[in-house]
Every structure is written in C-alpha cells, then in structure tokens.
Coordinates of C-alpha atoms in Angstrom, one line a residue:
Chain T
M1 CA -9.1 -3.9 -24.3
D2 CA -12.0 -2.9 -22.5
R3 CA -12.1 -2.7 -18.4
A4 CA -15.5 -1.0 -18.0
G5 CA -17.3 -2.3 -14.6
K6 CA -15.5 -4.9 -14.4
P7 CA -12.6 -5.1 -11.9
L8 CA -8.9 -4.6 -13.1
F9 CA -7.2 -8.0 -13.3
Q10 CA -4.1 -8.4 -14.9
S11 CA -3.9 -12.6 -15.9
N12 CA -0.5 -12.6 -15.6
Y13 CA 2.7 -12.1 -13.0
L14 CA 4.2 -8.2 -12.8
T15 CA 8.3 -8.0 -13.4
C16 CA 8.6 -4.7 -11.8
M17 CA 7.4 -1.9 -10.2
K18 CA 8.2 1.9 -10.5
T19 CA 6.9 5.4 -9.1
M20 CA 6.8 8.1 -11.1
N21 CA 5.7 12.1 -9.4
K22 CA 2.9 13.3 -11.7
N23 CA 4.3 16.9 -12.2
K24 CA 6.3 17.7 -8.1
E25 CA 9.9 16.8 -7.9
D26 CA 8.6 16.3 -4.0
V27 CA 8.9 13.2 -2.3
K28 CA 6.1 13.0 -1.1
S29 CA 3.5 14.3 -4.4
V30 CA 1.1 12.7 -6.4
S31 CA 2.8 9.6 -8.3
H32 CA 1.6 7.2 -11.4
L33 CA 2.5 3.4 -10.7
I34 CA 4.3 1.9 -13.1
V35 CA 4.7 -1.8 -13.9
C36 CA 5.5 -4.2 -16.4
N37 CA 4.5 -7.9 -16.7
E38 CA 5.1 -11.1 -18.2
N39 CA 2.4 -10.2 -21.7
R40 CA 5.4 -7.7 -22.7
E41 CA 2.8 -4.6 -21.5
L42 CA 4.4 -1.7 -19.2
I43 CA 1.5 -0.8 -17.7
I44 CA 1.6 3.6 -16.1
M45 CA -1.4 4.0 -13.4
E46 CA -4.2 6.8 -12.7
Q47 CA -2.9 8.5 -10.0
S48 CA -5.7 7.3 -8.1
G49 CA -3.9 3.5 -8.8
I50 CA -7.3 1.6 -9.4
K51 CA -7.5 2.7 -13.5
I52 CA -4.1 2.0 -15.8
K53 CA -3.6 5.3 -17.4
K54 CA -2.0 3.8 -20.6
S55 CA -0.3 0.4 -22.0
I56 CA 2.5 0.1 -23.5
K57 CA 3.2 -3.0 -26.0
L58 CA 6.8 -3.6 -25.3
P59 CA 9.1 -5.9 -27.8
S60 CA 10.6 -8.3 -24.5
V61 CA 9.5 -8.9 -21.2
G62 CA 10.8 -5.7 -18.8
V63 CA 12.6 -6.6 -16.0
F64 CA 14.0 -3.4 -14.5
I65 CA 12.2 0.3 -14.4
E66 CA 14.4 3.5 -13.7
T67 CA 12.4 6.7 -13.9
Y68 CA 13.7 10.1 -15.1
G69 CA 12.1 13.1 -14.8
L70 CA 8.4 14.1 -14.2
Y71 CA 5.5 12.3 -15.7
D72 CA 3.4 15.3 -17.5
I73 CA 6.8 17.7 -17.9
D74 CA 8.5 15.2 -20.1
G75 CA 10.0 12.3 -17.8
K76 CA 11.8 9.2 -19.4
I77 CA 10.7 5.7 -18.6
F78 CA 14.0 3.7 -19.4
I79 CA 12.8 -0.6 -19.7
A80 CA 15.5 -3.0 -19.1
C81 CA 13.7 -6.1 -21.0
R82 CA 14.7 -9.6 -20.7
D83 CA 16.4 -9.4 -24.8
G84 CA 19.3 -7.6 -23.3
K85 CA 18.3 -3.4 -24.6
I86 CA 17.3 -0.8 -22.7
Y87 CA 13.5 0.5 -24.1
V88 CA 13.0 4.3 -23.5
V89 CA 9.2 5.4 -23.5
K90 CA 8.4 9.1 -23.7
N91 CA 6.0 11.3 -23.8
G92 CA 3.4 7.8 -23.2
L93 CA 4.9 6.8 -26.3
L94 CA 7.0 3.8 -27.3
S95 CA 10.5 6.2 -28.5
N96 CA 12.4 4.3 -31.3
Q97 CA 15.6 4.6 -29.2
V98 CA 17.1 1.3 -27.7
Y99 CA 20.3 0.8 -25.8
D100 CA 22.5 -2.3 -27.0
I101 CA 23.8 -3.9 -23.8
E102 CA 25.1 -7.0 -25.0
S103 CA 24.0 -9.3 -22.4
K104 CA 20.5 -9.5 -19.8
P105 CA 20.4 -6.7 -17.2
V106 CA 21.3 -7.7 -13.9
G107 CA 20.0 -4.0 -12.5
M108 CA 19.7 -0.5 -14.0
V109 CA 19.7 2.7 -12.3
Y110 CA 19.3 6.1 -13.4
I111 CA 22.3 8.2 -12.1
D112 CA 23.1 12.2 -13.2
K113 CA 22.0 12.2 -16.3
S114 CA 23.2 8.4 -17.6
I115 CA 22.0 5.1 -17.0
V116 CA 23.7 2.4 -15.1
V117 CA 23.1 -0.7 -15.6
A118 CA 24.9 -3.6 -14.2
S119 CA 24.7 -7.1 -17.1
M120 CA 25.4 -11.3 -16.3
N121 CA 28.7 -10.6 -18.3
N122 CA 30.1 -9.2 -14.8
V123 CA 30.4 -5.7 -16.6
V124 CA 29.1 -2.7 -15.4
S125 CA 28.7 -0.2 -18.8
S126 CA 27.4 3.4 -18.2
Y127 CA 25.4 5.0 -21.5
Y128 CA 24.2 8.6 -21.8
G129 CA 20.6 9.8 -22.3
K130 CA 21.4 10.4 -26.5
G131 CA 21.9 6.6 -26.1
K132 CA 25.6 6.8 -26.5
K133 CA 28.1 4.0 -23.9
N134 CA 30.0 6.4 -21.7
Y135 CA 31.9 4.1 -20.3
S136 CA 32.3 -0.2 -18.8
I137 CA 34.1 -1.2 -15.9
Y138 CA 34.6 -5.3 -15.8
M139 CA 34.4 -7.1 -11.9
P140 CA 35.7 -10.1 -11.7
C141 CA 32.9 -12.4 -10.9
T142 CA 28.8 -12.1 -10.8
I143 CA 27.1 -8.6 -9.8
T144 CA 24.1 -9.7 -7.5
N145 CA 23.5 -5.8 -6.9
I146 CA 23.2 -2.4 -8.0
E147 CA 22.1 0.9 -6.2
K148 CA 22.1 4.5 -6.4
M149 CA 24.1 6.4 -3.5
I150 CA 22.9 9.9 -3.8
M151 CA 22.7 12.1 -1.3
K152 CA 21.4 16.0 -1.8
R153 CA 21.0 17.5 2.9
T154 CA 24.0 17.0 3.8
K155 CA 26.4 16.8 0.9
S156 CA 26.6 16.2 -2.8
V157 CA 26.9 12.3 -3.3
N158 CA 26.7 10.8 -6.5
A159 CA 27.8 7.4 -6.6
A160 CA 26.7 3.2 -8.1
L161 CA 27.4 1.2 -5.9
V162 CA 27.4 -2.6 -7.0
A163 CA 27.0 -5.9 -5.6
L164 CA 29.5 -7.9 -6.1
S165 CA 28.9 -12.6 -5.3
N166 CA 32.5 -12.5 -3.8
G167 CA 30.3 -10.3 -0.8
E168 CA 32.2 -7.0 -2.2
I169 CA 30.3 -3.4 -2.8
R170 CA 32.6 -1.4 -4.5
M171 CA 31.7 2.5 -5.0
F172 CA 32.2 4.3 -8.4
N173 CA 32.0 7.6 -8.2
N174 CA 31.4 8.0 -12.4
K175 CA 34.3 5.6 -13.2
F176 CA 36.6 5.9 -10.9
L177 CA 36.5 3.1 -7.1
I178 CA 36.1 5.2 -4.2
T179 CA 35.9 2.0 -1.5
T180 CA 34.9 -1.5 -1.6
I181 CA 33.1 -2.6 1.8
K182 CA 33.4 -6.3 2.4
T183 CA 30.8 -7.9 3.7
D184 CA 30.8 -12.3 4.5
D185 CA 28.0 -13.2 2.2
V186 CA 26.2 -12.8 -1.2
I187 CA 24.1 -9.4 -0.8
M188 CA 20.9 -10.2 -2.1
G189 CA 19.4 -7.1 -2.0
M190 CA 20.6 -3.4 -1.0
R191 CA 18.9 0.6 -0.1
F192 CA 20.5 3.7 0.2
G193 CA 18.3 6.9 1.8
V194 CA 17.6 7.7 4.4
F195 CA 16.7 5.3 7.4
G196 CA 15.7 7.1 10.6
R197 CA 17.5 9.9 11.3
E198 CA 20.3 9.0 9.0
E199 CA 20.0 10.2 5.3
G200 CA 23.1 7.8 4.2
S201 CA 22.4 4.8 5.4
L202 CA 23.0 1.7 3.5
V203 CA 20.3 -1.5 4.3
I204 CA 21.9 -4.6 2.8
N205 CA 20.0 -7.5 2.9
F206 CA 22.2 -11.5 3.3
K207 CA 21.4 -14.5 1.8
H208 CA 21.2 -16.6 4.5
G209 CA 19.2 -14.1 6.1
G210 CA 21.4 -11.5 7.5
L211 CA 20.9 -8.0 7.1
S212 CA 22.8 -5.3 7.8
V213 CA 23.3 -1.5 8.1
K214 CA 26.3 0.5 7.1
M215 CA 25.7 4.7 7.6
L216 CA 27.8 7.1 5.5
Q217 CA 30.8 8.9 8.0
R218 CA 30.3 12.5 7.7
Q219 CA 33.7 12.8 7.3
A220 CA 34.5 10.5 4.0
N221 CA 35.5 11.6 1.0
L222 CA 33.7 10.9 -1.6
S223 CA 35.4 12.7 -4.7
V224 CA 36.9 12.0 -7.3
S225 CA 40.2 13.5 -7.7
N226 CA 41.7 12.2 -4.4
H227 CA 41.1 8.7 -5.8
K228 CA 43.0 8.7 -9.3
P229 CA 43.3 4.8 -10.9
G230 CA 46.6 3.6 -10.5
P231 CA 49.1 2.8 -7.6
S232 CA 49.0 5.4 -5.3
I233 CA 52.9 5.1 -4.1
K234 CA 55.0 7.4 -6.1
Q235 CA 57.2 5.6 -8.6
D236 CA 60.5 6.5 -8.8
I237 CA 61.2 7.7 -12.2
P238 CA 65.3 8.1 -12.9
L239 CA 66.4 11.5 -14.0
K240 CA 67.2 12.4 -17.8
I241 CA 71.0 11.5 -18.7
K242 CA 72.1 11.8 -21.7
L243 CA 72.2 8.4 -22.0
F244 CA 68.9 7.8 -22.2
V245 CA 67.9 9.7 -24.3
E246 CA 70.0 9.0 -26.8
L247 CA 68.8 5.1 -26.3
T248 CA 65.4 6.5 -26.3
Q249 CA 66.6 8.7 -29.2
R250 CA 67.5 5.5 -31.6
E251 CA 64.7 3.0 -30.2
R252 CA 62.5 5.8 -31.5
D253 CA 64.4 6.3 -35.2
H254 CA 64.9 2.4 -35.5
S255 CA 61.9 1.0 -34.0
V256 CA 60.9 -0.7 -36.7
D257 CA 64.5 -2.1 -37.7
M258 CA 64.8 -2.7 -33.8
H259 CA 60.8 -5.7 -33.8
R260 CA 61.8 -6.7 -37.7
L261 CA 65.3 -7.7 -35.8
F262 CA 63.9 -9.0 -32.8
Q263 CA 61.3 -11.1 -34.9
K264 CA 64.0 -13.2 -36.8
D265 CA 66.2 -14.2 -33.7
L266 CA 63.1 -15.3 -32.5
C267 CA 62.1 -17.6 -35.4
K268 CA 65.6 -18.8 -35.3
L269 CA 65.3 -19.9 -32.0
R270 CA 61.8 -21.5 -32.2
L271 CA 64.0 -23.0 -35.2
K272 CA 66.1 -24.1 -33.2
T273 CA 64.4 -25.4 -30.5
A274 CA 62.1 -27.7 -32.6
Q275 CA 64.7 -28.9 -34.8
S276 CA 67.1 -29.8 -31.7
Y277 CA 63.7 -31.9 -30.0
I278 CA 63.5 -33.6 -33.0
S279 CA 66.7 -34.8 -33.4
L280 CA 66.6 -35.2 -30.0
L281 CA 63.4 -37.6 -30.2
N282 CA 64.8 -39.7 -33.4
E283 CA 68.0 -40.4 -31.7
G284 CA 66.5 -41.6 -29.0
H285 CA 68.1 -39.8 -26.6
A286 CA 64.7 -38.6 -25.1
P287 CA 62.7 -41.0 -22.1
M288 CA 60.2 -40.4 -25.5
S289 CA 61.4 -41.5 -28.6
Y290 CA 60.6 -42.1 -32.9
A291 CA 63.6 -43.4 -33.7
Q292 CA 63.9 -45.8 -36.8
G293 CA 59.1 -44.5 -36.5
S294 CA 58.6 -46.5 -33.7
K295 CA 57.6 -45.2 -30.8
L296 CA 58.4 -46.3 -26.8
R297 CA 59.2 -45.3 -23.9
L298 CA 61.2 -46.5 -21.3
N299 CA 61.3 -45.7 -17.6
A300 CA 64.6 -45.8 -15.7
T301 CA 65.2 -45.7 -11.8
T302 CA 67.1 -46.9 -9.3
E303 CA 66.5 -48.9 -6.3
G304 CA 69.1 -49.4 -3.1
I305 CA 72.4 -47.3 -1.0
G306 CA 74.6 -49.9 -2.6
P307 CA 77.4 -51.3 -2.6
I308 CA 74.6 -53.6 -5.0
F309 CA 72.0 -51.0 -7.0
K310 CA 68.5 -53.2 -8.5
I311 CA 67.7 -51.1 -11.8
K312 CA 64.4 -50.5 -13.0
L313 CA 63.6 -50.9 -16.2
E314 CA 59.9 -50.1 -17.7
L315 CA 59.7 -49.9 -21.0
Q316 CA 56.2 -49.4 -23.1
N317 CA 55.7 -49.4 -27.3
L318 CA 53.5 -47.1 -27.5
S319 CA 52.3 -47.8 -30.9
K320 CA 50.3 -49.8 -32.9
K321 CA 52.8 -52.4 -34.3
S322 CA 54.7 -55.2 -32.0
M323 CA 58.7 -54.8 -32.2
V324 CA 60.3 -58.6 -32.4
G325 CA 64.2 -58.6 -31.8
T326 CA 64.4 -55.5 -28.8
R327 CA 67.6 -55.9 -26.6
V328 CA 68.2 -54.0 -23.3
M329 CA 72.3 -53.0 -23.4
L330 CA 73.9 -51.6 -20.5
S331 CA 76.5 -48.9 -20.4
Y332 CA 79.4 -48.0 -17.7
A333 CA 82.8 -48.1 -16.5
T334 CA 84.1 -51.1 -16.3
D335 CA 86.5 -50.3 -13.0
I336 CA 83.4 -48.9 -11.6
Y337 CA 80.3 -51.2 -11.8
K338 CA 80.0 -55.1 -12.4
V339 CA 76.8 -56.2 -13.8
I340 CA 76.2 -59.8 -12.0
S341 CA 71.7 -59.7 -13.7
K342 CA 72.4 -62.6 -16.6
G343 CA 69.7 -62.7 -19.1
F344 CA 68.6 -59.4 -19.8
H345 CA 70.1 -58.4 -23.0
K346 CA 67.7 -61.4 -24.0
P347 CA 66.4 -60.0 -27.6
M348 CA 62.5 -59.3 -27.0
T349 CA 59.1 -58.3 -28.6
L350 CA 57.2 -55.3 -27.2
L351 CA 53.8 -55.7 -27.7
P352 CA 51.6 -53.1 -27.8
Q353 CA 50.7 -51.0 -25.1
I354 CA 52.1 -53.8 -22.8
N355 CA 54.7 -52.5 -19.8
Y356 CA 57.4 -54.4 -19.9
N357 CA 59.3 -54.0 -16.5
Q358 CA 62.8 -55.8 -15.7
E359 CA 65.6 -55.2 -12.9
I360 CA 69.3 -55.8 -14.0
L361 CA 71.5 -55.9 -10.2
V362 CA 74.1 -54.0 -10.6
E363 CA 77.4 -54.0 -8.2
N364 CA 79.5 -51.1 -7.5
I365 CA 82.9 -52.7 -7.5
D366 CA 85.1 -49.1 -6.3
E367 CA 86.9 -49.6 -3.0
N368 CA 85.4 -45.8 -2.8
G369 CA 81.6 -46.2 -3.7
A370 CA 82.7 -43.4 -6.3
A371 CA 79.4 -42.7 -7.8
D372 CA 79.0 -42.6 -12.7
L373 CA 77.1 -42.8 -15.2
I374 CA 74.8 -45.5 -16.1
R375 CA 73.3 -44.9 -19.9
V376 CA 70.5 -47.6 -20.5
F377 CA 70.4 -48.6 -24.2
I378 CA 67.2 -49.9 -26.6
Y379 CA 67.8 -51.3 -29.8
N380 CA 67.4 -53.7 -32.5
H381 CA 69.4 -55.0 -35.4
E382 CA 67.9 -52.5 -37.9
S383 CA 70.6 -49.7 -37.2
S384 CA 73.5 -49.1 -34.8
M385 CA 71.5 -45.7 -33.3
P386 CA 69.2 -46.3 -30.3
L387 CA 65.9 -46.6 -30.2
I388 CA 66.0 -44.9 -26.7
T389 CA 68.0 -43.9 -24.0
A390 CA 67.8 -43.4 -20.5
N391 CA 71.0 -42.0 -18.4
L392 CA 71.2 -42.7 -15.4
N393 CA 73.0 -40.8 -12.2
M394 CA 74.4 -43.5 -9.6
P395 CA 74.3 -42.5 -5.8
L396 CA 77.5 -42.7 -4.0
S397 CA 77.8 -46.3 -2.9
E398 CA 78.1 -47.8 0.5
V399 CA 81.3 -48.9 1.4
D400 CA 81.0 -53.1 1.8
L401 CA 83.4 -52.9 4.8
E402 CA 84.0 -56.8 5.1
Chain J
M1 CA 25.5 40.5 36.5
G2 CA 26.7 41.7 39.6
G3 CA 26.4 39.0 41.5
S4 CA 28.3 36.3 39.9
L5 CA 31.5 38.3 41.4
G6 CA 33.9 36.3 42.9
K7 CA 32.2 32.7 41.4
K8 CA 33.9 30.3 39.1
K9 CA 33.2 30.7 35.0
A10 CA 33.1 28.0 33.5
K11 CA 32.8 28.1 29.2
I12 CA 31.4 23.8 28.4
I13 CA 30.6 22.7 24.7
I14 CA 28.1 21.1 24.9
V15 CA 27.7 18.2 21.5
G16 CA 25.8 15.4 20.4
L17 CA 23.9 13.7 17.4
D18 CA 20.5 15.8 16.2
N19 CA 18.1 14.8 19.0
S20 CA 19.9 13.6 21.7
G21 CA 18.7 16.2 23.8
K22 CA 21.4 18.2 24.1
T23 CA 18.5 21.7 24.3
T24 CA 16.7 20.2 26.8
L25 CA 18.6 19.4 28.7
I26 CA 20.7 22.6 29.2
N27 CA 16.8 24.4 29.5
Y28 CA 15.9 21.9 32.3
L29 CA 19.3 23.8 34.1
K30 CA 18.6 27.0 32.6
P31 CA 16.7 29.2 35.3
P32 CA 12.8 29.0 35.5
K33 CA 11.6 32.3 34.0
E34 CA 13.7 31.9 30.8
T35 CA 12.5 27.6 30.2
L36 CA 11.3 26.9 27.2
S37 CA 8.4 24.8 26.7
E38 CA 9.3 23.5 23.4
V39 CA 12.3 22.7 22.4
T40 CA 13.2 23.0 18.5
P41 CA 15.9 21.6 16.9
T42 CA 18.5 23.8 17.0
V43 CA 19.7 25.2 13.3
G44 CA 23.9 26.7 14.4
F45 CA 24.0 27.1 18.1
K46 CA 23.0 28.9 20.9
V47 CA 24.7 30.2 23.4
E48 CA 22.6 29.7 27.0
S49 CA 23.8 30.0 31.0
F50 CA 23.2 28.9 33.2
K51 CA 24.0 28.3 37.4
Q52 CA 24.5 25.8 39.3
D53 CA 26.6 24.3 43.0
K54 CA 28.1 27.8 42.4
I55 CA 29.6 28.0 39.1
N56 CA 27.8 30.2 36.3
F57 CA 28.3 28.4 33.2
T58 CA 28.5 29.6 29.8
C59 CA 27.6 27.2 27.2
F60 CA 27.3 26.0 23.6
D61 CA 25.1 24.2 22.3
M62 CA 25.2 22.7 19.6
S63 CA 23.4 22.3 17.1
G64 CA 23.7 18.0 16.3
Q65 CA 22.1 17.5 12.2
G66 CA 24.0 16.6 9.9
I67 CA 25.8 19.3 8.0
Y68 CA 26.1 21.5 11.7
R69 CA 28.2 19.4 13.2
E70 CA 31.1 20.3 11.3
L71 CA 31.2 23.9 13.2
W72 CA 31.3 21.8 16.6
P73 CA 35.4 21.9 16.4
E74 CA 35.0 25.5 16.0
Y75 CA 34.4 25.8 19.9
Y76 CA 36.1 23.1 21.4
S77 CA 39.4 25.3 21.9
E78 CA 37.9 27.9 24.7
A79 CA 35.9 25.1 26.1
Q80 CA 37.2 23.8 29.8
G81 CA 34.4 21.4 29.5
V82 CA 32.7 18.6 27.5
I83 CA 29.5 17.0 27.6
F84 CA 28.8 14.9 25.0
V85 CA 24.9 14.0 24.8
V86 CA 23.9 10.2 24.0
D87 CA 20.3 8.6 23.0
S88 CA 20.8 5.8 24.6
A89 CA 17.5 4.5 23.3
D90 CA 18.8 4.7 18.9
K91 CA 20.9 2.1 18.8
L92 CA 21.6 1.4 15.9
R93 CA 22.6 5.5 15.8
I94 CA 25.4 4.3 18.8
A95 CA 28.0 4.2 16.1
V96 CA 27.4 7.5 14.7
A97 CA 27.9 9.0 17.6
K98 CA 30.9 6.2 18.6
N99 CA 32.7 8.7 14.6
E100 CA 32.3 11.3 16.3
L101 CA 33.4 10.9 19.0
E102 CA 36.7 10.0 17.7
M103 CA 36.9 13.0 15.7
M104 CA 36.7 14.9 18.1
F105 CA 39.0 13.2 20.8
E106 CA 41.6 13.8 16.6
D107 CA 40.6 16.8 16.8
P108 CA 43.5 19.4 18.2
G109 CA 41.0 21.7 20.5
I110 CA 40.2 18.4 22.8
R111 CA 43.8 15.7 21.7
D112 CA 46.1 18.3 23.1
R113 CA 43.7 19.7 26.3
P114 CA 43.2 17.4 29.2
V115 CA 39.6 18.7 29.4
P116 CA 37.0 16.7 31.5
I117 CA 34.1 15.0 30.3
L118 CA 30.6 14.7 30.5
F119 CA 28.9 12.3 29.2
F120 CA 24.8 11.8 29.3
A121 CA 23.0 8.2 28.3
N122 CA 19.7 10.3 27.8
K123 CA 16.6 9.0 27.7
K124 CA 17.2 6.8 30.4
D125 CA 13.9 6.4 30.5
L126 CA 12.4 4.9 27.4
P127 CA 12.0 1.3 26.8
Y128 CA 15.1 -0.7 25.8
A129 CA 17.8 2.3 26.5
L130 CA 20.6 0.7 26.7
T131 CA 22.4 0.9 30.3
E132 CA 25.3 4.1 31.1
S133 CA 27.9 1.0 31.7
E134 CA 26.6 -0.7 27.1
I135 CA 27.3 3.0 26.3
A136 CA 30.6 3.0 28.1
E137 CA 31.7 0.0 26.7
Q138 CA 30.2 0.3 23.5
F139 CA 32.2 4.3 23.3
E140 CA 35.3 2.1 24.9
L141 CA 35.2 4.7 27.5
D142 CA 38.1 3.1 29.2
N143 CA 40.7 3.8 26.8
I144 CA 40.0 7.3 27.5
S145 CA 43.7 7.5 29.9
D146 CA 44.3 11.3 29.3
R147 CA 41.8 12.8 30.2
D148 CA 38.7 12.9 33.5
W149 CA 35.1 11.6 31.7
H150 CA 31.9 10.2 33.8
I151 CA 29.7 8.9 32.0
E152 CA 25.9 9.8 33.4
A153 CA 22.1 8.2 32.4
S154 CA 20.3 11.0 32.7
N155 CA 16.1 12.3 31.2
A156 CA 16.8 15.7 30.8
L157 CA 12.5 16.1 30.7
T158 CA 12.0 15.6 34.2
G159 CA 15.9 16.0 34.9
E160 CA 17.5 12.9 36.0
G161 CA 21.0 12.8 36.7
V162 CA 21.1 15.6 35.5
T163 CA 22.3 18.3 38.4
E164 CA 24.6 14.4 39.3
G165 CA 26.1 15.2 36.4
I166 CA 26.9 19.1 36.1
N167 CA 28.0 19.1 40.2
W168 CA 30.7 16.3 38.3
L169 CA 31.3 18.2 35.5
G170 CA 31.6 22.0 38.1
A171 CA 34.2 19.8 40.6
K172 CA 37.1 18.5 37.0
L173 CA 37.1 22.2 36.5
P174 CA 40.4 24.1 36.4
K175 CA 40.6 26.3 39.9
K176 CA 40.4 29.6 38.1
K177 CA 41.2 32.7 39.4
K178 CA 38.4 34.5 41.1
K179 CA 37.8 38.1 39.8

C-alpha cells in the first residue's frame, strides 16, 4: 500500500484507539497512537501522528486495545477481537499466542502483569502474560464496563472496577471483592485517575445522561487481607467431644456403605411413592383417574350454610372416546344427611372434552347440625371399582330453628 | 522573645486540603519582613509564629497533600486551637474536605478535648466561590455541639477576614497562666 503523496485516508471505520509510549514511561513522553479498524487491521502510527509506522493484519476485528511496556523495548499490544479471542502483537509482529475468552469481550484492562477481560457471558477472567488463565469471577448480571484502578503516588492500589447493568460497581483486588458501590442508573462509561488535584477520582457517566465524580477516601482500606471471601461473622464451632470424634471416624470408615444404604433406601422410597400414586389413580381415589383405561376428572364442591347444601359436580372426560352408562352415586351417613334431588343417578354419556355440571341438593337432618364426609363415586356397569372418587368434607350446618 | 513576657501564648494547628491557602494565610499574618513573596506547596509541615491581638501564636502549618495528611493527628493533642482552611471555590473537593474534617473529629486528640475550631472559607474573591453559610451547611457544622466553632469568609492574599477570624480564635483560647 503506497500512500506517498496522498493524504492519509482510511475508508473504513475505526473501532478502538490506544497510545503506547515510545521509549519512556513518563506520562508526557513521546507515544505512538494505535488504532484498530473494521478492515481487521491494527495500525501503529508514527509519533508525529500523521504517518503509518506499521499495519498488521489481524484474524478478526479488534474492539479493545491494551498496551504494556514501551514500544521500543519489547512492548506488548493486546487486542481483544470480535471473535472472542485476544491476540498479542510483540515487536511489531502478531505472535502466535492467543487467549480464548469463550465469549465476546465487553472490556479489557491490563493490571499487574495480567489481562483482565470482561465478557458477554457475565464473566470477568484474568489471564497471565503467558496465556494461562488465572481466575474467573461470575457476575449476577451483564457487565457494562471495566476499568483499572491504579494509584501509585499516595498509596499502592491495583484493582479492577466492574460496572454491572444493575447499577453496581464492584471493586476487585485480584479475585477478591473489596467493595460494591451502588448507583441508581446503568453506567455507560467510567474512568479512574487524577481529576483536578485529587488523585483517586472515578468519573462515571450514566445512561440517562448523568455524570458523577467519586473520590477515594484517604484512609480507605483496599487491601485483600482485610477482605477475606466468605462470611465475616465468626461461626460457632462446637467442641470436639468424644461422641463427635467417634461419629466422624465411623463416617470416614464406612462412607461407602453408608452412601449405598442411603441410595437403596432412597430408591425404595421413590418406588413406594410411584406405586402408591399409580394405585391411587387406578382405584379412582384421586381427582384424576385412569381406572379401566378411562381418563376422568371430577371436581366436587359444596355451597350453602345449611341445613340444605348444594353439591356441585364438574365432570370431564379427558380421553378421546365417549363413555357410556356412567352414573353418580353418593355415600353418606343416613342419620345426618338426606338427599333431596332426584334423578341424578341416571346413566350419562360423557362426550370427550365437555364439562358436565350437576347439582345435588342435600339436607342436613341432624338436630345439632353435625358435619360428616360425603363421598361421590362415579362408576359404570363394567366394574365394581369406581371410576373416580371425590371426598367432600361437609361444613357444620346451621340448625333450622323453626 | 523577651517582649512576650506577660503575654498570652498559644499553640495552634492549621489544616485543610492542599491548595486551600493555609501557608498564604499564615504568610499574611507574619511580620512584614518575614513574609514570602511566593508561596510554594508545603512539604511535611512548617512551624511559624506571629503576634496578633496581644497573643503570641505558634502555628503548625501542616501540608495538605494527600500523603502528608497522615501527619495531622500527630499534632492534634498539642494544639489549643484548630484552623481549618477550605477552598470555597473547589466545590468538587468539599466532600473530601468534609471527610477529612470527620476524621479529625474522630481522632482522640480532638474528640476528647473541646478546643475551638475556626474555619476559613478561603478564596472568597474567586467567582463561583461558595459562601460561608453554604460551606457550613455542607459540612453540617450545626451538629457540632461539644466545642466553639466559627466560620469566616476570607481572602488570604489581601487579608480580608483573616484578622477577624484570628481575633475570634484568640478570644476563645483557654486562659493560660501568665509566665
């Protein structure tokens, strides 16, 4: 690509930019501008900024750049790309070292000789310089931003700030969560550094246009040692009594047997449950029935306060065939209840998927209004076993005083 | 200092964030021949003395830079009065100053001794400078009940408000036995 005599012109879009110092660590010393574009190129500019020093073809489009060291002295350029991989450019050449982040990157920072990448699968992972994974931290929701928090002058801090879509900013020193800052809005961008005269400032840009500046307290403790993971409350550990020791020993010696026994009992329990359930269905005691290969549903409710109650039955044939000659029968204590309605035990034909409603009036004839159980059976002439049963717990009846 | 016999002496400490104008303020109070033509950021601290309202003040001019703020508590227990200088034009760092103030009140050297505190709302000449009442509100000074406090808007360059403030402090200092 010969651009001599032509103005510098890039027809495609830039995706990210970064600077890298040429040969001095100093903030104000000469640096190179490094950019990525949609044409899968990484372009390193001359320090003057008007000429291309080097253009490197990448396997994918770079979206984040991080630099480490000085360009002239073995500096490394890390490029997180849209294909979910991080490529490394060293000495102006694409090295064969590749980090696979298993998702798409949403941010990348270089902290303390490791690359920390936030990805779209809500994970923050850290990789050593050699490409080995150091750790992964799982977040409860989408990560919107990641920023490094590095202070040198007043105190030594090397932390990563991770902004989440629920408005939280989590501060990690290594893999340890140090603190969480809660905000009311989604964070679109944040930058940590010197703001005015204050060194430890964090400027946050919110989704709805707000801008917030947070400053680190001088005596804030950010060291890991004081923030051990896990519950901070001291837990009561009982004394090691003899019984406890014996029990532990027994558990250790017979662990396999104990486990086997437990599994066997568990199997038995499951089998028993399944058997009971099947028999319940077959004997028509459950609200759903499969007795005699039929599929029925019965819903029985009572209405009224007494002495006359209305029993409402809702019957549905869930199978595909119609059922002929089904009848309703009530079983009750004759000294307490008397059935008023007539003709409800006529044989019925139940067509599939249609609701059949029936109302039966029952009178409580007990002088004290005693309550009892009324059982509703649905049966047909093929078997003495009911197709389905419903147990109605009748309420206490109002006594007819007249 | 033979002339100081029979006069009151007071040891005070002057604190505040960096660039709030502590050294400039002291510079104004010093005798004319000792004044500096240019004030540079203080490193560590400086001991200065000046005479005001028949009191000889010995003053610890502490550096306000972040790394030196840890020195402040070392001198709290000796001080008979505290001057807290605030840059009233630096609205953003009012919060930082408030935090430092809270830390000072929690320090045993100040907490357990009801020494008077004088606030200077310095740089009042700058545009957009907060007034002393606004700063008092931000600092929640009304909640201070265990000691005397006073806030004075000042301009340390011209000396506006400085003398008034120091006179207040002088009047509040504990009555010392005459030597």
